[in-house]
Amino acid sequence: MGEHILLLGAPGAGKGTQSKRLAAEFDLEHVTTGDALRANKDMDLSHMDTEFDTPRAYMDAGELVPDAVVNEIVKTALEAADGYVLDGYPRNLDQAEYLSEITDLDAAIFLDVSEEELVDRLTGRRVCDDCGANYHVEFAPPEEAGVCDECGGELIQRDDDTEETVRERLRVYRENTEPVVEHYRARGELVEVDGEGTPDEVFAEIADVVDE
Ligand code: AMP
């Protein structure tokens, strides 16, 4: 049976980059609520008695999309997966509780990155509009500015990677998601990895954890 891996970390810690690679190398499904929501930004939530009517409105504000929406996405995706890497979920304790009801984890890995580094990474991040590859204007520039090395697609800045929204996302992370990290740590289930190395260094450490 495939492994059940959870990758935890703040926005910009490298969860997306590392989960994609883990999924490819260990033949796991990459389950990511962020990508799922970006692909369904204008889903109509008006029947749900929630603050905003679309995922887009929450995401652009840097707030969490309602639990009912993301829980459903994760349940459907995990049911269809044998092994998986879960990225971007759970982001609060209620989601962590829900997750424990629908699956068992083999490892919860936390990517540790300082707050200054997170802000620099997120505000300089560019993503390919076609294939989703990640770049950074300073730390990992493409060969030609604005053009994806992988597929020639256009590189764009995510709507929520502006400085103001980044600050709010980090505040929401501290308030809602740090308790999730503490929850797994208190249960002795958390493996911490230094997330400030190069992508290759960080991947080597994560792969060691999964291999065990
Ligand atoms: P990400 O790509 O993981 O940084 O997610 C981008 C945005 O999608 C977040 O700022 C939230 O608005 C929303 N989002 C992603 N995952 C979740 C989640 N598990 N719970 C609530 N909102 C989420």
Short mmCIF file of C-alpha atoms and ligand atoms in Angstrom, two decimals:
data_model
loop_
_atom_site.label_atom_id
_atom_site.label_comp_id
_atom_site.label_asym_id
_atom_site.label_seq_id
_atom_site.Cartn_x
_atom_site.Cartn_y
_atom_site.Cartn_z
CA MET A 1 0.00 0.00 0.00
CA GLY A 2 1.19 3.55 -0.74
CA GLU A 3 2.31 5.81 2.07
CA HIS A 4 0.11 8.50 3.59
CA ILE A 5 2.30 11.56 4.00
CA LEU A 6 1.30 14.96 5.39
CA LEU A 7 3.50 17.97 4.61
CA LEU A 8 3.02 20.88 6.99
CA GLY A 9 4.54 24.34 6.87
CA ALA A 10 3.74 28.02 6.46
CA PRO A 11 2.82 29.52 3.08
CA GLY A 12 6.12 29.69 1.17
CA ALA A 13 7.82 26.92 3.15
CA GLY A 14 8.12 24.80 -0.01
CA LYS A 15 5.22 22.39 0.48
CA GLY A 16 4.13 22.58 -3.16
CA THR A 17 7.60 22.11 -4.63
CA GLN A 18 8.49 19.25 -2.31
CA SER A 19 5.13 17.46 -2.52
CA LYS A 20 5.21 17.43 -6.31
CA ARG A 21 8.61 15.81 -6.21
CA LEU A 22 7.67 13.34 -3.46
CA ALA A 23 4.57 12.32 -5.38
CA ALA A 24 6.64 11.70 -8.52
CA GLU A 25 9.45 9.77 -6.82
CA PHE A 26 7.32 7.63 -4.51
CA ASP A 27 4.42 7.20 -6.92
CA LEU A 28 1.90 8.94 -4.68
CA GLU A 29 -1.10 11.14 -5.42
CA HIS A 30 -0.42 14.86 -4.79
CA VAL A 31 -3.49 16.12 -2.95
CA THR A 32 -3.44 19.90 -2.55
CA THR A 33 -6.38 22.02 -1.49
CA GLY A 34 -4.72 25.21 -2.78
CA ASP A 35 -4.51 23.93 -6.37
CA ALA A 36 -8.00 22.39 -6.16
CA LEU A 37 -9.44 25.72 -5.00
CA ARG A 38 -7.52 27.71 -7.64
CA ALA A 39 -9.05 25.42 -10.28
CA ASN A 40 -12.53 26.11 -8.83
CA LYS A 41 -12.17 29.74 -7.78
CA ASP A 42 -15.64 30.76 -8.84
CA MET A 43 -17.53 27.82 -7.36
CA ASP A 44 -20.84 29.12 -6.06
CA LEU A 45 -20.95 29.00 -2.24
CA SER A 46 -23.95 31.30 -1.88
CA HIS A 47 -26.16 28.44 -0.59
CA MET A 48 -23.75 27.86 2.31
CA ASP A 49 -24.42 30.76 4.61
CA THR A 50 -20.74 31.75 4.55
CA GLU A 51 -19.06 35.16 4.63
CA PHE A 52 -18.16 35.22 0.90
CA ASP A 53 -19.81 33.58 -2.12
CA THR A 54 -16.71 32.13 -3.89
CA PRO A 55 -13.35 30.58 -2.93
CA ARG A 56 -11.72 33.43 -4.88
CA ALA A 57 -12.97 36.02 -2.40
CA TYR A 58 -11.42 34.15 0.54
CA MET A 59 -8.18 33.48 -1.27
CA ASP A 60 -7.72 37.05 -2.46
CA ALA A 61 -8.24 38.21 1.12
CA GLY A 62 -5.75 35.65 2.45
CA GLU A 63 -8.47 34.01 4.58
CA LEU A 64 -9.34 30.34 4.91
CA VAL A 65 -12.05 28.92 2.67
CA PRO A 66 -14.82 27.35 4.84
CA ASP A 67 -14.06 23.90 6.28
CA ALA A 68 -17.10 22.26 4.65
CA VAL A 69 -15.69 23.10 1.20
CA VAL A 70 -12.12 21.89 1.78
CA ASN A 71 -13.16 18.83 3.83
CA GLU A 72 -15.23 17.62 0.89
CA ILE A 73 -12.36 18.19 -1.57
CA VAL A 74 -9.97 16.21 0.63
CA LYS A 75 -12.41 13.37 1.33
CA THR A 76 -13.07 12.83 -2.38
CA ALA A 77 -9.37 13.01 -3.27
CA LEU A 78 -8.22 10.65 -0.50
CA GLU A 79 -10.89 8.09 -1.33
CA ALA A 80 -9.53 7.96 -4.88
CA ALA A 81 -5.87 7.69 -3.79
CA ASP A 82 -3.89 4.70 -2.60
CA GLY A 83 -0.82 6.54 -1.35
CA TYR A 84 -0.80 10.32 -1.15
CA VAL A 85 1.10 13.46 -0.16
CA LEU A 86 -1.30 15.92 1.41
CA ASP A 87 -0.29 19.59 1.00
CA GLY A 88 -2.11 22.68 2.33
CA TYR A 89 -4.54 20.78 4.57
CA PRO A 90 -5.31 20.66 7.50
CA ARG A 91 -5.02 24.38 8.18
CA ASN A 92 -6.93 24.49 11.48
CA LEU A 93 -7.72 22.08 14.33
CA ASP A 94 -11.23 21.26 13.09
CA GLN A 95 -9.78 20.16 9.74
CA ALA A 96 -7.16 18.07 11.59
CA GLU A 97 -9.95 16.40 13.56
CA TYR A 98 -11.87 15.69 10.35
CA LEU A 99 -8.76 14.27 8.70
CA SER A 100 -8.21 11.86 11.59
CA GLU A 101 -11.74 10.54 11.03
CA ILE A 102 -11.24 9.76 7.34
CA THR A 103 -7.65 8.45 7.13
CA ASP A 104 -4.49 7.36 8.99
CA LEU A 105 -1.15 9.08 8.45
CA ASP A 106 2.23 7.38 8.19
CA ALA A 107 4.20 10.61 8.63
CA ALA A 108 3.60 14.29 9.38
CA ILE A 109 6.57 16.32 8.15
CA PHE A 110 7.00 19.99 9.09
CA LEU A 111 9.09 22.27 6.88
CA ASP A 112 10.61 24.88 9.15
CA VAL A 113 11.34 28.28 7.54
CA SER A 114 11.79 31.67 9.26
CA GLU A 115 9.20 34.39 8.72
CA GLU A 116 11.55 36.84 6.91
CA GLU A 117 12.48 34.10 4.48
CA LEU A 118 8.79 33.28 3.88
CA VAL A 119 7.94 36.88 2.97
CA ASP A 120 10.91 37.10 0.56
CA ARG A 121 10.00 33.81 -1.07
CA LEU A 122 6.29 34.56 -1.50
CA THR A 123 6.51 38.13 -2.77
CA GLY A 124 9.18 37.13 -5.34
CA ARG A 125 7.43 33.94 -6.42
CA ARG A 126 6.26 33.53 -10.02
CA VAL A 127 4.31 30.54 -11.31
CA CYS A 128 3.74 29.23 -14.79
CA ASP A 129 0.18 29.89 -15.86
CA ASP A 130 0.21 26.71 -17.97
CA CYS A 131 2.13 23.98 -16.11
CA GLY A 132 2.33 25.38 -12.57
CA ALA A 133 6.16 25.32 -12.33
CA ASN A 134 7.51 27.65 -9.63
CA TYR A 135 10.18 30.34 -10.01
CA HIS A 136 11.55 33.22 -7.96
CA VAL A 137 12.61 36.54 -9.47
CA GLU A 138 15.84 36.48 -7.44
CA PHE A 139 16.45 32.98 -6.03
CA ALA A 140 15.31 30.84 -8.99
CA PRO A 141 14.84 33.03 -12.08
CA PRO A 142 13.83 31.48 -15.41
CA GLU A 143 16.29 31.71 -18.32
CA GLU A 144 14.13 34.34 -19.99
CA ALA A 145 12.18 36.75 -17.76
CA GLY A 146 8.47 35.96 -17.65
CA VAL A 147 8.75 32.71 -19.64
CA CYS A 148 8.58 29.16 -18.24
CA ASP A 149 11.74 27.08 -18.84
CA GLU A 150 9.67 23.88 -18.82
CA CYS A 151 6.88 24.67 -21.26
CA GLY A 152 7.29 28.24 -22.57
CA GLY A 153 4.15 29.35 -20.71
CA GLU A 154 3.69 32.80 -19.21
CA LEU A 155 4.94 33.38 -15.65
CA ILE A 156 2.51 35.24 -13.44
CA GLN A 157 2.32 36.40 -9.84
CA ARG A 158 -0.45 34.69 -7.87
CA ASP A 159 -3.15 37.18 -6.81
CA ASP A 160 -2.46 36.32 -3.17
CA ASP A 161 1.35 36.74 -3.36
CA THR A 162 1.22 40.54 -2.97
CA GLU A 163 2.88 41.86 0.19
CA GLU A 164 -0.38 42.82 1.90
CA THR A 165 -2.07 39.45 1.32
CA VAL A 166 1.12 37.60 2.23
CA ARG A 167 1.15 39.33 5.65
CA GLU A 168 -2.48 38.32 6.20
CA ARG A 169 -1.83 34.71 5.12
CA LEU A 170 1.03 34.50 7.61
CA ARG A 171 -1.19 35.93 10.35
CA VAL A 172 -3.87 33.35 9.53
CA TYR A 173 -1.17 30.67 9.56
CA ARG A 174 0.05 31.67 13.02
CA GLU A 175 -3.47 31.85 14.42
CA ASN A 176 -5.04 28.76 12.85
CA THR A 177 -2.36 26.45 11.49
CA GLU A 178 0.43 26.67 14.09
CA PRO A 179 -1.91 24.94 16.58
CA VAL A 180 -2.17 22.08 14.04
CA VAL A 181 1.63 21.77 13.99
CA GLU A 182 1.61 21.79 17.81
CA HIS A 183 -1.11 19.12 17.80
CA TYR A 184 1.02 16.66 15.82
CA ARG A 185 4.14 17.63 17.81
CA ALA A 186 2.38 17.02 21.15
CA ARG A 187 1.36 13.57 19.94
CA GLY A 188 4.96 12.78 19.03
CA GLU A 189 3.99 12.40 15.38
CA LEU A 190 5.84 15.37 13.90
CA VAL A 191 9.13 15.09 12.05
CA GLU A 192 10.78 18.50 11.62
CA VAL A 193 12.90 19.29 8.60
CA ASP A 194 14.96 22.45 8.08
CA GLY A 195 13.19 24.06 5.13
CA GLU A 196 15.85 26.71 4.43
CA GLY A 197 18.27 24.57 2.45
CA THR A 198 18.25 24.28 -1.33
CA PRO A 199 15.26 22.39 -2.79
CA ASP A 200 17.56 19.37 -3.35
CA GLU A 201 18.84 19.40 0.24
CA VAL A 202 15.34 19.68 1.67
CA PHE A 203 14.09 16.92 -0.61
CA ALA A 204 16.90 14.58 0.48
CA GLU A 205 15.87 15.02 4.12
CA ILE A 206 12.20 14.45 3.39
CA ALA A 207 12.94 11.39 1.28
CA ASP A 208 14.95 9.92 4.20
CA VAL A 209 11.94 10.32 6.46
CA VAL A 210 9.62 8.65 3.94
CA ASP A 211 12.10 5.81 3.29
CA GLU A 212 12.10 4.87 6.96
P1 AMP B 1 -2.05 27.59 -0.81
O1 AMP B 1 -1.88 27.41 -2.27
O2 AMP B 1 -1.96 26.29 -0.04
O3 AMP B 1 -1.16 28.65 -0.23
O4 AMP B 1 -3.56 28.08 -0.58
C1 AMP B 1 -4.01 29.31 -1.13
C2 AMP B 1 -5.31 29.74 -0.46
O5 AMP B 1 -6.31 28.73 -0.65
C3 AMP B 1 -5.24 29.93 1.04
O6 AMP B 1 -4.74 31.20 1.39
C4 AMP B 1 -6.72 29.75 1.43
O7 AMP B 1 -7.47 30.87 1.08
C5 AMP B 1 -7.13 28.62 0.51
N1 AMP B 1 -6.90 27.30 1.12
C6 AMP B 1 -6.01 26.34 0.71
N2 AMP B 1 -6.08 25.26 1.51
C7 AMP B 1 -7.02 25.52 2.45
C8 AMP B 1 -7.52 24.82 3.58
N3 AMP B 1 -7.07 23.61 3.91
N4 AMP B 1 -8.49 25.42 4.32
C9 AMP B 1 -8.97 26.62 3.99
N5 AMP B 1 -8.52 27.36 2.97
C10 AMP B 1 -7.56 26.83 2.20
#
